[in-house]
């Protein structure tokens, strides 16, 4: 093989690689390759920032509510409780609910 043929093969391979990456990007942006949460019953109920990159987050999974402390290094389980039935209070401001809970303890 001479240099022109090698160059042509390398350019063809690069073109195919770029084309695959572009298609993967388009599939992800277009919603064709989205991950589904149908397998787990996970809902993020709310989050409250405690400062730079630190927060408290309440999630509901399979009938239990978890209070999580989230930092850049780790996620810590702070409290677990059974899920309450849907009430109008559930849809209120998370910061208000959190401050009421913290003032009780």
PDB file of C-alpha atoms in Angstrom:
ATOM      1  CA  UNK A   1       0.000   0.000   0.000  1.00  0.00           C
ATOM      2  CA  UNK A   2       1.269   3.396  -0.821  1.00  0.00           C
ATOM      3  CA  UNK A   3       0.800   6.519   1.315  1.00  0.00           C
ATOM      4  CA  UNK A   4      -2.267   7.727  -0.588  1.00  0.00           C
ATOM      5  CA  UNK A   5      -4.162   4.493   0.091  1.00  0.00           C
ATOM      6  CA  UNK A   6      -3.194   4.494   3.794  1.00  0.00           C
ATOM      7  CA  UNK A   7      -4.298   8.107   4.087  1.00  0.00           C
ATOM      8  CA  UNK A   8      -7.617   7.272   2.401  1.00  0.00           C
ATOM      9  CA  UNK A   9      -8.249   4.350   4.811  1.00  0.00           C
ATOM     10  CA  UNK A  10      -7.390   6.452   7.865  1.00  0.00           C
ATOM     11  CA  UNK A  11      -9.647   9.282   6.714  1.00  0.00           C
ATOM     12  CA  UNK A  12     -12.502   6.847   6.039  1.00  0.00           C
ATOM     13  CA  UNK A  13     -12.146   5.378   9.533  1.00  0.00           C
ATOM     14  CA  UNK A  14     -12.088   8.853  11.095  1.00  0.00           C
ATOM     15  CA  UNK A  15     -15.179   9.816   9.108  1.00  0.00           C
ATOM     16  CA  UNK A  16     -17.035   6.723  10.328  1.00  0.00           C
ATOM     17  CA  UNK A  17     -15.995   7.426  13.932  1.00  0.00           C
ATOM     18  CA  UNK A  18     -17.149  11.057  13.719  1.00  0.00           C
ATOM     19  CA  UNK A  19     -20.416   9.937  12.125  1.00  0.00           C
ATOM     20  CA  UNK A  20     -21.072   7.427  14.956  1.00  0.00           C
ATOM     21  CA  UNK A  21     -20.338  10.045  17.607  1.00  0.00           C
ATOM     22  CA  UNK A  22     -22.640  12.550  15.888  1.00  0.00           C
ATOM     23  CA  UNK A  23     -25.446   9.995  15.700  1.00  0.00           C
ATOM     24  CA  UNK A  24     -25.012   9.073  19.374  1.00  0.00           C
ATOM     25  CA  UNK A  25     -25.108  12.762  20.326  1.00  0.00           C
ATOM     26  CA  UNK A  26     -28.211  13.358  18.194  1.00  0.00           C
ATOM     27  CA  UNK A  27     -29.963  10.320  19.696  1.00  0.00           C
ATOM     28  CA  UNK A  28     -29.283  11.552  23.204  1.00  0.00           C
ATOM     29  CA  UNK A  29     -30.344  15.129  22.445  1.00  0.00           C
ATOM     30  CA  UNK A  30     -33.426  13.988  20.546  1.00  0.00           C
ATOM     31  CA  UNK A  31     -34.637  11.782  23.383  1.00  0.00           C
ATOM     32  CA  UNK A  32     -34.198   8.488  21.559  1.00  0.00           C
ATOM     33  CA  UNK A  33     -31.638   7.178  24.049  1.00  0.00           C
ATOM     34  CA  UNK A  34     -33.164   8.365  27.322  1.00  0.00           C
ATOM     35  CA  UNK A  35     -33.024   6.236  30.410  1.00  0.00           C
ATOM     36  CA  UNK A  36     -36.332   5.215  31.917  1.00  0.00           C
ATOM     37  CA  UNK A  37     -37.278   5.248  35.609  1.00  0.00           C
ATOM     38  CA  UNK A  38     -40.086   2.732  35.037  1.00  0.00           C
ATOM     39  CA  UNK A  39     -38.141  -0.054  36.759  1.00  0.00           C
ATOM     40  CA  UNK A  40     -37.884   1.837  40.051  1.00  0.00           C
ATOM     41  CA  UNK A  41     -40.490   3.854  41.855  1.00  0.00           C
ATOM     42  CA  UNK A  42     -38.174   6.796  42.609  1.00  0.00           C
ATOM     43  CA  UNK A  43     -39.346  10.411  42.959  1.00  0.00           C
ATOM     44  CA  UNK A  44     -37.388  13.440  44.101  1.00  0.00           C
ATOM     45  CA  UNK A  45     -39.815  15.322  46.339  1.00  0.00           C
ATOM     46  CA  UNK A  46     -37.628  18.328  47.018  1.00  0.00           C
ATOM     47  CA  UNK A  47     -34.215  19.740  47.658  1.00  0.00           C
ATOM     48  CA  UNK A  48     -32.855  22.568  49.783  1.00  0.00           C
ATOM     49  CA  UNK A  49     -29.426  24.126  49.314  1.00  0.00           C
ATOM     50  CA  UNK A  50     -27.263  24.413  52.421  1.00  0.00           C
ATOM     51  CA  UNK A  51     -24.409  26.247  50.773  1.00  0.00           C
ATOM     52  CA  UNK A  52     -21.967  25.798  47.975  1.00  0.00           C
ATOM     53  CA  UNK A  53     -22.597  22.362  46.404  1.00  0.00           C
ATOM     54  CA  UNK A  54     -24.235  20.935  49.575  1.00  0.00           C
ATOM     55  CA  UNK A  55     -27.924  20.208  49.939  1.00  0.00           C
ATOM     56  CA  UNK A  56     -30.651  18.251  51.684  1.00  0.00           C
ATOM     57  CA  UNK A  57     -32.844  16.182  49.386  1.00  0.00           C
ATOM     58  CA  UNK A  58     -36.011  14.216  50.116  1.00  0.00           C
ATOM     59  CA  UNK A  59     -36.676  11.249  47.837  1.00  0.00           C
ATOM     60  CA  UNK A  60     -39.505   8.724  47.860  1.00  0.00           C
ATOM     61  CA  UNK A  61     -38.771   5.166  46.808  1.00  0.00           C
ATOM     62  CA  UNK A  62     -41.049   2.134  47.164  1.00  0.00           C
ATOM     63  CA  UNK A  63     -43.197   3.591  49.948  1.00  0.00           C
ATOM     64  CA  UNK A  64     -40.395   5.138  52.010  1.00  0.00           C
ATOM     65  CA  UNK A  65     -39.153   8.706  52.206  1.00  0.00           C
ATOM     66  CA  UNK A  66     -35.437   9.284  52.614  1.00  0.00           C
ATOM     67  CA  UNK A  67     -33.737  12.478  53.744  1.00  0.00           C
ATOM     68  CA  UNK A  68     -30.329  12.591  52.082  1.00  0.00           C
ATOM     69  CA  UNK A  69     -27.396  14.886  52.727  1.00  0.00           C
ATOM     70  CA  UNK A  70     -25.683  15.506  49.404  1.00  0.00           C
ATOM     71  CA  UNK A  71     -22.122  16.821  49.038  1.00  0.00           C
ATOM     72  CA  UNK A  72     -19.669  16.605  46.143  1.00  0.00           C
ATOM     73  CA  UNK A  73     -17.892  13.691  47.848  1.00  0.00           C
ATOM     74  CA  UNK A  74     -20.786  11.573  49.115  1.00  0.00           C
ATOM     75  CA  UNK A  75     -24.482  11.061  49.717  1.00  0.00           C
ATOM     76  CA  UNK A  76     -25.474  10.308  53.321  1.00  0.00           C
ATOM     77  CA  UNK A  77     -28.781   8.857  54.521  1.00  0.00           C
ATOM     78  CA  UNK A  78     -29.920  11.139  57.358  1.00  0.00           C
ATOM     79  CA  UNK A  79     -33.436   9.902  58.079  1.00  0.00           C
ATOM     80  CA  UNK A  80     -35.972   7.327  56.850  1.00  0.00           C
ATOM     81  CA  UNK A  81     -39.739   7.509  57.275  1.00  0.00           C
ATOM     82  CA  UNK A  82     -42.771   5.827  55.778  1.00  0.00           C
ATOM     83  CA  UNK A  83     -44.407   7.709  52.954  1.00  0.00           C
ATOM     84  CA  UNK A  84     -47.488   9.666  53.861  1.00  0.00           C
ATOM     85  CA  UNK A  85     -50.535   9.664  51.578  1.00  0.00           C
ATOM     86  CA  UNK A  86     -50.729  12.497  49.086  1.00  0.00           C
ATOM     87  CA  UNK A  87     -52.022  15.607  50.776  1.00  0.00           C
ATOM     88  CA  UNK A  88     -52.164  19.231  49.704  1.00  0.00           C
ATOM     89  CA  UNK A  89     -49.308  19.894  52.153  1.00  0.00           C
ATOM     90  CA  UNK A  90     -47.067  17.641  50.089  1.00  0.00           C
ATOM     91  CA  UNK A  91     -47.223  20.117  47.247  1.00  0.00           C
ATOM     92  CA  UNK A  92     -46.241  23.086  49.443  1.00  0.00           C
ATOM     93  CA  UNK A  93     -42.845  24.697  49.440  1.00  0.00           C
ATOM     94  CA  UNK A  94     -40.124  22.255  50.466  1.00  0.00           C
ATOM     95  CA  UNK A  95     -38.153  24.862  52.417  1.00  0.00           C
ATOM     96  CA  UNK A  96     -41.238  25.629  54.527  1.00  0.00           C
ATOM     97  CA  UNK A  97     -41.832  21.932  55.255  1.00  0.00           C
ATOM     98  CA  UNK A  98     -38.184  21.401  56.112  1.00  0.00           C
ATOM     99  CA  UNK A  99     -38.086  24.345  58.516  1.00  0.00           C
ATOM    100  CA  UNK A 100     -41.228  23.087  60.295  1.00  0.00           C
ATOM    101  CA  UNK A 101     -39.685  19.617  60.662  1.00  0.00           C
ATOM    102  CA  UNK A 102     -36.386  20.985  61.954  1.00  0.00           C
ATOM    103  CA  UNK A 103     -38.104  23.313  64.441  1.00  0.00           C
ATOM    104  CA  UNK A 104     -39.943  20.344  66.011  1.00  0.00           C
ATOM    105  CA  UNK A 105     -36.712  18.514  66.883  1.00  0.00           C
TER     106      UNK A 105
END
